GROMACS .gro file of C-alpha atoms in nm:
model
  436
    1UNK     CA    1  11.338  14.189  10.728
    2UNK     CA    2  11.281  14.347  10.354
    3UNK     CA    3  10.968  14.149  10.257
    4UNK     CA    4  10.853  14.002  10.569
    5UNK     CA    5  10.496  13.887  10.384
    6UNK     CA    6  10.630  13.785  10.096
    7UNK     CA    7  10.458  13.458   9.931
    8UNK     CA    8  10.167  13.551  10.160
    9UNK     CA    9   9.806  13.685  10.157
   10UNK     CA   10   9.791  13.748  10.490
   11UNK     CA   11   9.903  14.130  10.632
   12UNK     CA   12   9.923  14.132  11.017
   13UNK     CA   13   9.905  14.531  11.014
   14UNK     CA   14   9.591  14.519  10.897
   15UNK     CA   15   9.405  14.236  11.165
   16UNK     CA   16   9.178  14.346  11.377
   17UNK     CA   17   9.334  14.232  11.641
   18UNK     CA   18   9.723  14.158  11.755
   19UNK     CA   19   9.904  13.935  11.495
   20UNK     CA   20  10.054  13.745  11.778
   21UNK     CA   21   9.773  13.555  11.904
   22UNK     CA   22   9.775  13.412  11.534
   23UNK     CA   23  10.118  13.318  11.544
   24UNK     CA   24  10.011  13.135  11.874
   25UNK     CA   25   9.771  12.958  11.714
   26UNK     CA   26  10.008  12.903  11.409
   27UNK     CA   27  10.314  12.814  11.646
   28UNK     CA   28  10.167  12.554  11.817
   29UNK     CA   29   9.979  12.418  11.523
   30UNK     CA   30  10.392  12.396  11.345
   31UNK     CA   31  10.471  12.224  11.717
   32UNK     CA   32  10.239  11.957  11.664
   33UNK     CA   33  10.339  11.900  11.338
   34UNK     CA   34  10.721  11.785  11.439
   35UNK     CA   35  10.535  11.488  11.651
   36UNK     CA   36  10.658  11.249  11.318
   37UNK     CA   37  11.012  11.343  11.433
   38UNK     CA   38  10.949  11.339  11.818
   39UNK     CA   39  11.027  11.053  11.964
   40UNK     CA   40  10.677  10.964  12.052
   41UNK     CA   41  10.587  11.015  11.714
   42UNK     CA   42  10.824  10.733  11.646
   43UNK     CA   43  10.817  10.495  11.924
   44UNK     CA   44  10.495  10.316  11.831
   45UNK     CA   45  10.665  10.249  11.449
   46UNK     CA   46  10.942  10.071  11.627
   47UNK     CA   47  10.830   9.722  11.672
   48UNK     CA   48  10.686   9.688  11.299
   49UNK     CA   49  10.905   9.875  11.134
   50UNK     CA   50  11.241   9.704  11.280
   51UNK     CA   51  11.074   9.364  11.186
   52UNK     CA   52  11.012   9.475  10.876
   53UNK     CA   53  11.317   9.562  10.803
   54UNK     CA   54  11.507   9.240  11.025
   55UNK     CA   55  11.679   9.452  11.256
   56UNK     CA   56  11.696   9.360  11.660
   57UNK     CA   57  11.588   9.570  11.934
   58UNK     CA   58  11.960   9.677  11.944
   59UNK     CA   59  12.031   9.751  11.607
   60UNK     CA   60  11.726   9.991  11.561
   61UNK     CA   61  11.789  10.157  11.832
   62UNK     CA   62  12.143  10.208  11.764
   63UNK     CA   63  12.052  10.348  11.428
   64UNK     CA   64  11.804  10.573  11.569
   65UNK     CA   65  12.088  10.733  11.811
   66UNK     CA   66  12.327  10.724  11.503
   67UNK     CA   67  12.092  10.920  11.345
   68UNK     CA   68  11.992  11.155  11.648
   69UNK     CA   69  12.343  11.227  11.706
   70UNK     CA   70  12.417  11.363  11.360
   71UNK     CA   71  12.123  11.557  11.390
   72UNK     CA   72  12.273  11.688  11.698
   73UNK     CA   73  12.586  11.861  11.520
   74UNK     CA   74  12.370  12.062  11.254
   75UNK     CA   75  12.049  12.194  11.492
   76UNK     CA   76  12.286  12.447  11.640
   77UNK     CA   77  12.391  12.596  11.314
   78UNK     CA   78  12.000  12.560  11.270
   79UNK     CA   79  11.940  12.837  11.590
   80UNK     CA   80  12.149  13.071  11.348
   81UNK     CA   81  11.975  13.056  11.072
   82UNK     CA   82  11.692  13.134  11.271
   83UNK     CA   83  11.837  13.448  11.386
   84UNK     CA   84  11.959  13.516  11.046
   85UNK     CA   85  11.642  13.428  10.835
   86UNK     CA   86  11.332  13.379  11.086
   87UNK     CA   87  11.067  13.151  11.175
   88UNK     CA   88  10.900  13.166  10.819
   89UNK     CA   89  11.155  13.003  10.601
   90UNK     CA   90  11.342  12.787  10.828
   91UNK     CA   91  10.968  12.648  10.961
   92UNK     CA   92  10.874  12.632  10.588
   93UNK     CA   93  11.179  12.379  10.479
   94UNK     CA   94  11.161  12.242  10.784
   95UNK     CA   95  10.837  12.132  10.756
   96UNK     CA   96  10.882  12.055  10.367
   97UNK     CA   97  11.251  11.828  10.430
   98UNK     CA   98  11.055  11.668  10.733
   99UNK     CA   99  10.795  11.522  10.466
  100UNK     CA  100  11.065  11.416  10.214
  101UNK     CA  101  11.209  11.257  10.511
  102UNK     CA  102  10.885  11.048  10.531
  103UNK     CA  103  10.813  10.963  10.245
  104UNK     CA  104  11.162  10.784  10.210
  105UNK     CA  105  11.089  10.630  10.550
  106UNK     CA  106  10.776  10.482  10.454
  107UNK     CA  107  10.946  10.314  10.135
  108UNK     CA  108  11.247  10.219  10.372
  109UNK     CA  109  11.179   9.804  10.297
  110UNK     CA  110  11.234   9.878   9.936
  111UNK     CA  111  11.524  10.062   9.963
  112UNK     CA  112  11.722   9.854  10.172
  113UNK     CA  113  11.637   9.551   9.954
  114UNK     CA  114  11.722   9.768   9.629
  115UNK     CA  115  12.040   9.837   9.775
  116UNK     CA  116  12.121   9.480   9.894
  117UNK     CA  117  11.980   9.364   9.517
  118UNK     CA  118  12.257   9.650   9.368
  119UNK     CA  119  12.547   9.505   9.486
  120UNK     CA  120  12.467   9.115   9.567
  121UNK     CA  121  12.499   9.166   9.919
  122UNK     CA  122  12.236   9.008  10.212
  123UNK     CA  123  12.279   9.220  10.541
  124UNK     CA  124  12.119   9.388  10.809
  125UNK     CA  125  12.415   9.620  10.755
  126UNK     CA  126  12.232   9.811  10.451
  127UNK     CA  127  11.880   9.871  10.661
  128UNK     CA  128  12.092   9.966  10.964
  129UNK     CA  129  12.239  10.250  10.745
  130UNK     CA  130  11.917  10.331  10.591
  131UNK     CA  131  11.728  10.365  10.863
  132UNK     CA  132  12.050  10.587  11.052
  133UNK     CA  133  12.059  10.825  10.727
  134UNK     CA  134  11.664  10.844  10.770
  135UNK     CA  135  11.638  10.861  11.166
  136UNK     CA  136  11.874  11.196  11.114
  137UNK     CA  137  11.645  11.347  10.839
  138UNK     CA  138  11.313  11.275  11.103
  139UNK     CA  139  11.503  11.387  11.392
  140UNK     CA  140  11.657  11.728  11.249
  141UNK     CA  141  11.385  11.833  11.094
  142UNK     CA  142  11.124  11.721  11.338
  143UNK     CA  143  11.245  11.739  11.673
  144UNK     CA  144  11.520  11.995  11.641
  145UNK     CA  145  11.473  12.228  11.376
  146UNK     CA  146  11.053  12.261  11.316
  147UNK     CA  147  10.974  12.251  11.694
  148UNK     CA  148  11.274  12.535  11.789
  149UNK     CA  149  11.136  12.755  11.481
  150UNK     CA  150  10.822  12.687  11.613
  151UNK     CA  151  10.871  12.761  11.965
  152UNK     CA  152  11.099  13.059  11.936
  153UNK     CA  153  10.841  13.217  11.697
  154UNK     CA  154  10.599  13.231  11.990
  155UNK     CA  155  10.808  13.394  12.229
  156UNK     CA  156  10.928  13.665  11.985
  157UNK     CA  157  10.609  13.777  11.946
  158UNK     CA  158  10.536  13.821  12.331
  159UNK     CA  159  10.739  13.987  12.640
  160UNK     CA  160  10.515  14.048  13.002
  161UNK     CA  161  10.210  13.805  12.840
  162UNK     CA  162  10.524  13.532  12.734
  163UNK     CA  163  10.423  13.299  13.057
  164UNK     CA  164  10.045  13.341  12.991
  165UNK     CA  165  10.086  13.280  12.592
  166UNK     CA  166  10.287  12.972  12.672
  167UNK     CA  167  10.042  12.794  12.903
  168UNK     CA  168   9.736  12.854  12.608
  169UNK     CA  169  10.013  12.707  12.343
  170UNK     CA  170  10.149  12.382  12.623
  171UNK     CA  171   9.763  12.309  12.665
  172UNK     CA  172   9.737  12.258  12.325
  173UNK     CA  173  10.064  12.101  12.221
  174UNK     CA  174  10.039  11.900  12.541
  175UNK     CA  175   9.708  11.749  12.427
  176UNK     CA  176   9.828  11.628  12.071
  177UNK     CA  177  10.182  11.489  12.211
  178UNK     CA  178   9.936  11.302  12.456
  179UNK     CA  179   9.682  11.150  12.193
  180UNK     CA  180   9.974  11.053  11.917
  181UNK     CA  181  10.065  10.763  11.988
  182UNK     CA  182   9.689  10.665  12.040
  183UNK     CA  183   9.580  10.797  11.720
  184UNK     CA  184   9.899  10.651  11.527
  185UNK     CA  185   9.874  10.331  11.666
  186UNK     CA  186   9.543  10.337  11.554
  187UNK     CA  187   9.686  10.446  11.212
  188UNK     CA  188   9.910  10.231  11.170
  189UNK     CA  189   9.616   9.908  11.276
  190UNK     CA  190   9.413  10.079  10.961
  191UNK     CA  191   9.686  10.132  10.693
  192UNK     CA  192  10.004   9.975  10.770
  193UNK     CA  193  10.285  10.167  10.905
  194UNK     CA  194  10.453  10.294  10.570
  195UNK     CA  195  10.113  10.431  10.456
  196UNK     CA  196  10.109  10.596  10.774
  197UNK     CA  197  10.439  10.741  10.726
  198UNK     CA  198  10.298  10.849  10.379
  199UNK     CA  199   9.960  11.046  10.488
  200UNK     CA  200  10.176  11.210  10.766
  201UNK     CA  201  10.448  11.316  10.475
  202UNK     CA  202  10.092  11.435  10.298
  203UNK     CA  203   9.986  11.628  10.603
  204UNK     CA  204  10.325  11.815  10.649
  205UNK     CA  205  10.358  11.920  10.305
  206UNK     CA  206  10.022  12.091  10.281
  207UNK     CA  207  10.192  12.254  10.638
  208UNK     CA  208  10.441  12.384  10.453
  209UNK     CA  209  10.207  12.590  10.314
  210UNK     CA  210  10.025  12.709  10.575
  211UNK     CA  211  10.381  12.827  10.756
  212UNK     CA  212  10.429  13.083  10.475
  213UNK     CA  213  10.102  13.214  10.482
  214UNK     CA  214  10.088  13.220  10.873
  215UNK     CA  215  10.428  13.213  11.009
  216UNK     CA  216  10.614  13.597  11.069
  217UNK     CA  217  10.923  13.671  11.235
  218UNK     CA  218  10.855  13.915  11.533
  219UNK     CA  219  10.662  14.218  11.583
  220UNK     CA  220  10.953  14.452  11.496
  221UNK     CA  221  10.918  14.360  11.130
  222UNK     CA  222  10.581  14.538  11.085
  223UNK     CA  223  10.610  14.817  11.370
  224UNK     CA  224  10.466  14.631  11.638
  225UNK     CA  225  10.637  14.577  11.999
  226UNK     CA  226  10.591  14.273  12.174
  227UNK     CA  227  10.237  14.193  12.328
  228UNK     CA  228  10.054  14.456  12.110
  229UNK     CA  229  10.101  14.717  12.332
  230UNK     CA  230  10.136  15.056  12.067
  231UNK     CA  231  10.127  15.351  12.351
  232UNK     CA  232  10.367  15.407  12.655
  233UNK     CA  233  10.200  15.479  12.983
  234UNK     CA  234  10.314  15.817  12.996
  235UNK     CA  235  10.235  15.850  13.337
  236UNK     CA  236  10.415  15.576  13.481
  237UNK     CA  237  10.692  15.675  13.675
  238UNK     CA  238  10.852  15.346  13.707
  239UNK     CA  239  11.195  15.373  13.445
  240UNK     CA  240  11.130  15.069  13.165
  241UNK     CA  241  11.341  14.770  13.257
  242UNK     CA  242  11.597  14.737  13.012
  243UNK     CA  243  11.669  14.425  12.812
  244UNK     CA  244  12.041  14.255  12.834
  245UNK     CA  245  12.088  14.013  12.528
  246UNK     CA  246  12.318  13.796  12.553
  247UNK     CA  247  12.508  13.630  12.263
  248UNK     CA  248  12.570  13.265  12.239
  249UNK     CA  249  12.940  13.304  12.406
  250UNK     CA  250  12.800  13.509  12.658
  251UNK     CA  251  12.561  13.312  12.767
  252UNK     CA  252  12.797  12.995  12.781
  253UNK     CA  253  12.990  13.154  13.052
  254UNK     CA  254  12.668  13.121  13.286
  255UNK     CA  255  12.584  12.862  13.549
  256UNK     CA  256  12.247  12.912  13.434
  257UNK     CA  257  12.245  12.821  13.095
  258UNK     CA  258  12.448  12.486  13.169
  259UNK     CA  259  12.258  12.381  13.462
  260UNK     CA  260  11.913  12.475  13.303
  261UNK     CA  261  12.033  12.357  12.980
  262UNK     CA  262  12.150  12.019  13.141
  263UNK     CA  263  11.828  11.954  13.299
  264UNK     CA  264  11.631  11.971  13.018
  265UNK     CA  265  11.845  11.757  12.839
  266UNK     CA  266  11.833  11.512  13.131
  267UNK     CA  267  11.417  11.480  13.053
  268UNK     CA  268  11.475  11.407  12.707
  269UNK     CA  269  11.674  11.148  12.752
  270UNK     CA  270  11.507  10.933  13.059
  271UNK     CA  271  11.135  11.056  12.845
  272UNK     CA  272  11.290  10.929  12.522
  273UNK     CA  273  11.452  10.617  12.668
  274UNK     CA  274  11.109  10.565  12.834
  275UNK     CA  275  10.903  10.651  12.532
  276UNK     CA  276  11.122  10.476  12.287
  277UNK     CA  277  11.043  10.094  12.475
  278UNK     CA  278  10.770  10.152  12.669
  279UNK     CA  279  10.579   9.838  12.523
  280UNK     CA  280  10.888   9.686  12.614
  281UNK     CA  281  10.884   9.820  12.946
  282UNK     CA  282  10.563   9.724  13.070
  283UNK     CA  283  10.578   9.366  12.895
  284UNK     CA  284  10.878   9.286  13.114
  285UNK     CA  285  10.649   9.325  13.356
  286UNK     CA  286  10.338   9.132  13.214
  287UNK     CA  287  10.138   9.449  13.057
  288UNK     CA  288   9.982   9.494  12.738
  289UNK     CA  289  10.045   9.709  12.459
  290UNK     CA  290   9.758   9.824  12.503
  291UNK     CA  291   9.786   9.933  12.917
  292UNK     CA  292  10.172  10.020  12.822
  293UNK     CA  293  10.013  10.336  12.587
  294UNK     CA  294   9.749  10.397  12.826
  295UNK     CA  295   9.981  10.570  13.066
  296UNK     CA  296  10.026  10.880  12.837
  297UNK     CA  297   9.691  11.011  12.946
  298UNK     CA  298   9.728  11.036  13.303
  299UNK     CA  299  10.097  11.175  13.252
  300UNK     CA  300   9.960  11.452  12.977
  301UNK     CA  301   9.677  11.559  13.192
  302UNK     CA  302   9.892  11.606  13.528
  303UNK     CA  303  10.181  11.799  13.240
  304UNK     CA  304   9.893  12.002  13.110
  305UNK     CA  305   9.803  12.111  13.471
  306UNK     CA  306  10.126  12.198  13.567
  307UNK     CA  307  10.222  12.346  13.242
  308UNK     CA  308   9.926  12.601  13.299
  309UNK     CA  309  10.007  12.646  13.608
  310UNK     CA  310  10.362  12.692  13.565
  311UNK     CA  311  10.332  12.899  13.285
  312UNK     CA  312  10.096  13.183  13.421
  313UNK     CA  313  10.283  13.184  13.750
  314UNK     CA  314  10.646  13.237  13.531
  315UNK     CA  315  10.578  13.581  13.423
  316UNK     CA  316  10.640  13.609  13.855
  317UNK     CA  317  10.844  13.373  14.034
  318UNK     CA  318  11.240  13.235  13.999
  319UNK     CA  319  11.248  12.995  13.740
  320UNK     CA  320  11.526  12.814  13.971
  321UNK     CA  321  11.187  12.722  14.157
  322UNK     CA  322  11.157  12.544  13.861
  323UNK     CA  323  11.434  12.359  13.776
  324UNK     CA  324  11.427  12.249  14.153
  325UNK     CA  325  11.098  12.100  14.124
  326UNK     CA  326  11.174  11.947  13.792
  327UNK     CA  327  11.480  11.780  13.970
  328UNK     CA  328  11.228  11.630  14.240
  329UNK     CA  329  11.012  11.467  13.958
  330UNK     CA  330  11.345  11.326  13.778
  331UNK     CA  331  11.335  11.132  14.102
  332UNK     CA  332  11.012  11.031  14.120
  333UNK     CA  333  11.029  10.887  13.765
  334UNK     CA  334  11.352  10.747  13.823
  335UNK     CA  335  11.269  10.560  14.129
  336UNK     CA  336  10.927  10.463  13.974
  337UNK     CA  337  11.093  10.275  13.666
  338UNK     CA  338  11.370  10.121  13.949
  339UNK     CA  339  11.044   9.988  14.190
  340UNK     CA  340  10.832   9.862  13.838
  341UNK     CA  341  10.595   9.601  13.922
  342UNK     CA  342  10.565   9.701  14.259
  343UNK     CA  343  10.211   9.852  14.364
  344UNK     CA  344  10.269  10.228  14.371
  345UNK     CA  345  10.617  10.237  14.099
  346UNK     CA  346  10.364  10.316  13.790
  347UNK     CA  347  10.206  10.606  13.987
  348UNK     CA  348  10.565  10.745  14.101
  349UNK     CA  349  10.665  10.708  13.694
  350UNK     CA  350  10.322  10.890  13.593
  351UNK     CA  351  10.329  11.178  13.817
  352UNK     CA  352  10.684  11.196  13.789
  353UNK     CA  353  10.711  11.207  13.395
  354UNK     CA  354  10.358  11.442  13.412
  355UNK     CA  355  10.539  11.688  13.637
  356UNK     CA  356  10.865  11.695  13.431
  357UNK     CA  357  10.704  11.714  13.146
  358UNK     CA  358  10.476  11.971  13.236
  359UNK     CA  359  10.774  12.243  13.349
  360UNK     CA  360  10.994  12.116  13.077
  361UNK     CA  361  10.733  12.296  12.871
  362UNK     CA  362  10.751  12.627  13.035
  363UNK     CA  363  11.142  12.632  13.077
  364UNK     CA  364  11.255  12.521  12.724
  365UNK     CA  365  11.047  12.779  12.599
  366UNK     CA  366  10.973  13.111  12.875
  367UNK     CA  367  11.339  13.151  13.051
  368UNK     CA  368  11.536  13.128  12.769
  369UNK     CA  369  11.425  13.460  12.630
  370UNK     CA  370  11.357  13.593  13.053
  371UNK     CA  371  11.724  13.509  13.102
  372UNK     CA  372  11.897  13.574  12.805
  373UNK     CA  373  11.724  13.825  12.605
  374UNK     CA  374  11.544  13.801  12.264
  375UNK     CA  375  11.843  13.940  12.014
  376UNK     CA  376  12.013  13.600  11.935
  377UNK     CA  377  11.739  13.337  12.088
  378UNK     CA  378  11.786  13.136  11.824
  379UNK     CA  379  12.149  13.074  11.858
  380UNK     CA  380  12.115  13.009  12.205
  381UNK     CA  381  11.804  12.771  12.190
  382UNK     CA  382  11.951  12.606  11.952
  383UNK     CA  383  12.247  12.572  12.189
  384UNK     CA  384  12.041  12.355  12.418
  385UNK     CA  385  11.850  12.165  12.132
  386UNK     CA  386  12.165  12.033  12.077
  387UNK     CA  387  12.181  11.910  12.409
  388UNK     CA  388  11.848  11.767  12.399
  389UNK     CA  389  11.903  11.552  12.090
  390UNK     CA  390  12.185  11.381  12.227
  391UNK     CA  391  12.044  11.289  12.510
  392UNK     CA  392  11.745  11.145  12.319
  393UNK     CA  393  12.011  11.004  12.094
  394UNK     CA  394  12.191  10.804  12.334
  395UNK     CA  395  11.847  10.727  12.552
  396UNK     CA  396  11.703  10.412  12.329
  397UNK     CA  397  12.044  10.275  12.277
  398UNK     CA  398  12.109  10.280  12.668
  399UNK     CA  399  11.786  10.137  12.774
  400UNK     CA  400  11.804   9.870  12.554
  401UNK     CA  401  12.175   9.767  12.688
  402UNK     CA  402  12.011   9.754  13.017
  403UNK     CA  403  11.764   9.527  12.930
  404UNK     CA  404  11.934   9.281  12.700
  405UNK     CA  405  12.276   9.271  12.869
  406UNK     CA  406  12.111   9.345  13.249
  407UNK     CA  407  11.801   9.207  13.239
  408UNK     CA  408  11.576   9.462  13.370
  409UNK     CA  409  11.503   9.790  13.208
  410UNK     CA  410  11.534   9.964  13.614
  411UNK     CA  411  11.925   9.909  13.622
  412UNK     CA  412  11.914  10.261  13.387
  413UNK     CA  413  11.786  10.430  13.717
  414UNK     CA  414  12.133  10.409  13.906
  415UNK     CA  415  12.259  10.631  13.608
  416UNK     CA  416  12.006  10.877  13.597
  417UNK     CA  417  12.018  10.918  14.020
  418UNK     CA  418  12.352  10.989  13.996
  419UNK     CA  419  12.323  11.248  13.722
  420UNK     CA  420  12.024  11.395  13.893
  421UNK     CA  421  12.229  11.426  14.221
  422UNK     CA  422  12.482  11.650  14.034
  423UNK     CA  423  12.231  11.877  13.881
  424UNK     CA  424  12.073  11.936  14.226
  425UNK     CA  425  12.467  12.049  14.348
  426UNK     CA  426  12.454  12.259  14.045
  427UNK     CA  427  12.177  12.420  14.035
  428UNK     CA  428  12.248  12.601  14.378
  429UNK     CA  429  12.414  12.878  14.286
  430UNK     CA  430  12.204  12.943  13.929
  431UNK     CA  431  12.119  13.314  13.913
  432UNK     CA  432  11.897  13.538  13.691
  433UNK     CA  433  12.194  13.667  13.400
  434UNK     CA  434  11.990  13.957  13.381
  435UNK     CA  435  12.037  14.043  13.756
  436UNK     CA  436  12.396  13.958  13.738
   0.00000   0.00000   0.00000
């Protein structure tokens, strides 16, 4: 990259100390920042905002899916650009479209009605297409295109440390993801939920900033390798091991990438569904709102665990280990929501959403660059966010059918068993690319 610290202060040549650990720090930091367009960011909005605007359960969460899905089409093109450009500029209008995006939300009420005012027409039609054009500006920018800039950034920056860097940033990411919906609820109880959408607009513009100050491509652009190591062990006798990156195309024509890349995608959707009407969910079955949020802290604190855990141990065991074990907790969770209201079903949904959630973390962001190389990560990653946002697209939209057409948010657990049954016949023969 020609000016790699342009519209910057900073110079990572001349810190102390290896640039990357600030671009950990600044990476996870830019991860946090997408929860506004992460489906827990947005779940605890739901309920006022949908009344607000007179939509039904349905309706709202057909226009969040509408909106999801488009987002879906563009995130790939979105991994390019990240190849093409880098972290620093497609994090930085990221981060500045994500606040726009906001801002608009949080005036959504007024917009609808100006529209229905404009052309002497009273519908929920005009707030369902408000709020689909809006859920797609939230979702792209949010979940798909701040968190993969985000993310990748990371792992550019590190090669033999990646696992180790990973489980430092999923600590801290998995901390803030846990405490959202807390802290926005309690947002939301102080200053209404389209002020809230305004001071988190606020906080991601001033972001924006920090991302070009902060944010840097990879270690390449100023001379540095990966991990800060500057001098070859001369010594050594062992031959380096020799990179194979893959291009998108290349990759595609792997068992691994599908069946990894399907997996993931299968804990976005049954975490969004979840996510998305968990008040819901636990007032079918006489909880509070109040108990119904509560279960994010037991499920972050066994993700964080496993997350470190998972993470230091990657940089040295199959990641089909993994995606096995990740499998087994899609299960869990599955049979937990099935058996709700029984006495142990909220501890099989808790540890089986913690442990998911916990190697989703280390997968989605360690074997995509250990499998497929570091040259066009973006274009691959954003591959698989594609995946992920349709899944969380359709998720809502499913679990609500289930509930108002079947009466019982558990009849979405004979779906995801049979999906989870074909991943496990998958997954079988998934092998290492780069031993291939």
């Amino acid at each position: 990259m020609k000016h790699p610290n342009a519209f910057s202060f900073i110079r990572p040549k001349k810190t102390p100390f290896f640039y990357g650990y600030i671009v950990l720090i600044a990476g996870s930091i830019g991860v946090l920042a997408s929860i506004p367009g992460q489906t827990v960011g947005v779940s605890v909005f739901t309920d006022p905002v949908k009344d607000a605007l007179g939509l039904s359960r349905n309706q709202f969460s057909n226009a969040y899916m509408i909106g999801t899905l488009l987002s879906a089409f563009f995130v790939a093109r979105a991994g390019v650009l990240f190849d093409r450009f880098g972290a620093r500029y497609v994090a930085f209008f990221s981060a500045l479209f994500l606040a726009v995006a906001l801002a608009l939300a949080a005036n959504s009420v007024y917009i609808s009605e100006g529209l229905q005012a404009w052309i002497a027409v009273r519908s929920w039609v005009l707030p369902f297409i408000v709020m689909s054009v809006l859920f797609f500006a939230i979702r792209f920018f949010g979940q798909g295109v701040l968190t993969m800039s985000s993310r990748n950034m990371i792992m550019m920056w590190f090669d033999k440390n990646r696992g180790k860097v990973n489980a430092v940033s999923s600590i801290g990411v998995a901390l803030g993801f846990s405490s959202a919906p807390i802290a926005l609820d309690a947002l939301i109880d102080t200053y209404g939920w389209g002020n809230s959408w305004l001071i988190l607009a606020l906080i991601l513009f001033c972001f924006s900033v920090v991302v070009l100050q902060f944010y840097r491509n990879s270690p390449e652009d100023f001379g540095m390798p990966p991990d800060g190591k500057t001098v070859l062990d001369k010594t050594s006798t062992t031959a380096p091991v020799v990179e194979k990156n893959f291009t998108l195309a290349e990759a595609k024509q792997t068992r691994a990438f599908w069946m990894i890349g399907l997996t993931l995608a299968f804990n976005s959707f049954f975490s969004t569904g979840f996510t998305f009407h968990i008040v819901s969910i636990f007032s079918s079955q006489g909880y509070s709102k109040a108990e119904a949020i509560a279960v994010f802290l037991p499920i972050s604190i066994i993700a964080i665990s496993v997350s470190t855990l998972g993470n230091v141990l990657s940089d040295y065991v199959h990641h089909k280990i993994y995606v096995y074990i990740m499998l087994g907790a899609g299960v869990l969770a599955s049979l937990g929501l099935f058996y709700l209201g029984t006495s142990f079903s909220i501890y099989m949904l808790i540890i089986g959403l913690g442990v998911f959630s916990g190697l989703f973390a280390v997968v989605n962001a360690v074997t995509w660059p250990r499998y497929f190389g570091r040259k066009h990560l973006g274009a691959i990653t954003g591959k698989v966010m594609s995946f992920l946002v349709i899944a969380s697209a359709i998720a809502p939209s499913l679990f609500s059918y289930c509930y108002t057409l079947l009466g019982s948010y558990a009849t979405i657990s004979y779906l995801t068993l049979g999906v989870l049954l074909f991943l496990v016949i998958g997954s079988i023969r998934v092998k290492n690319p780069q031993n291939l």
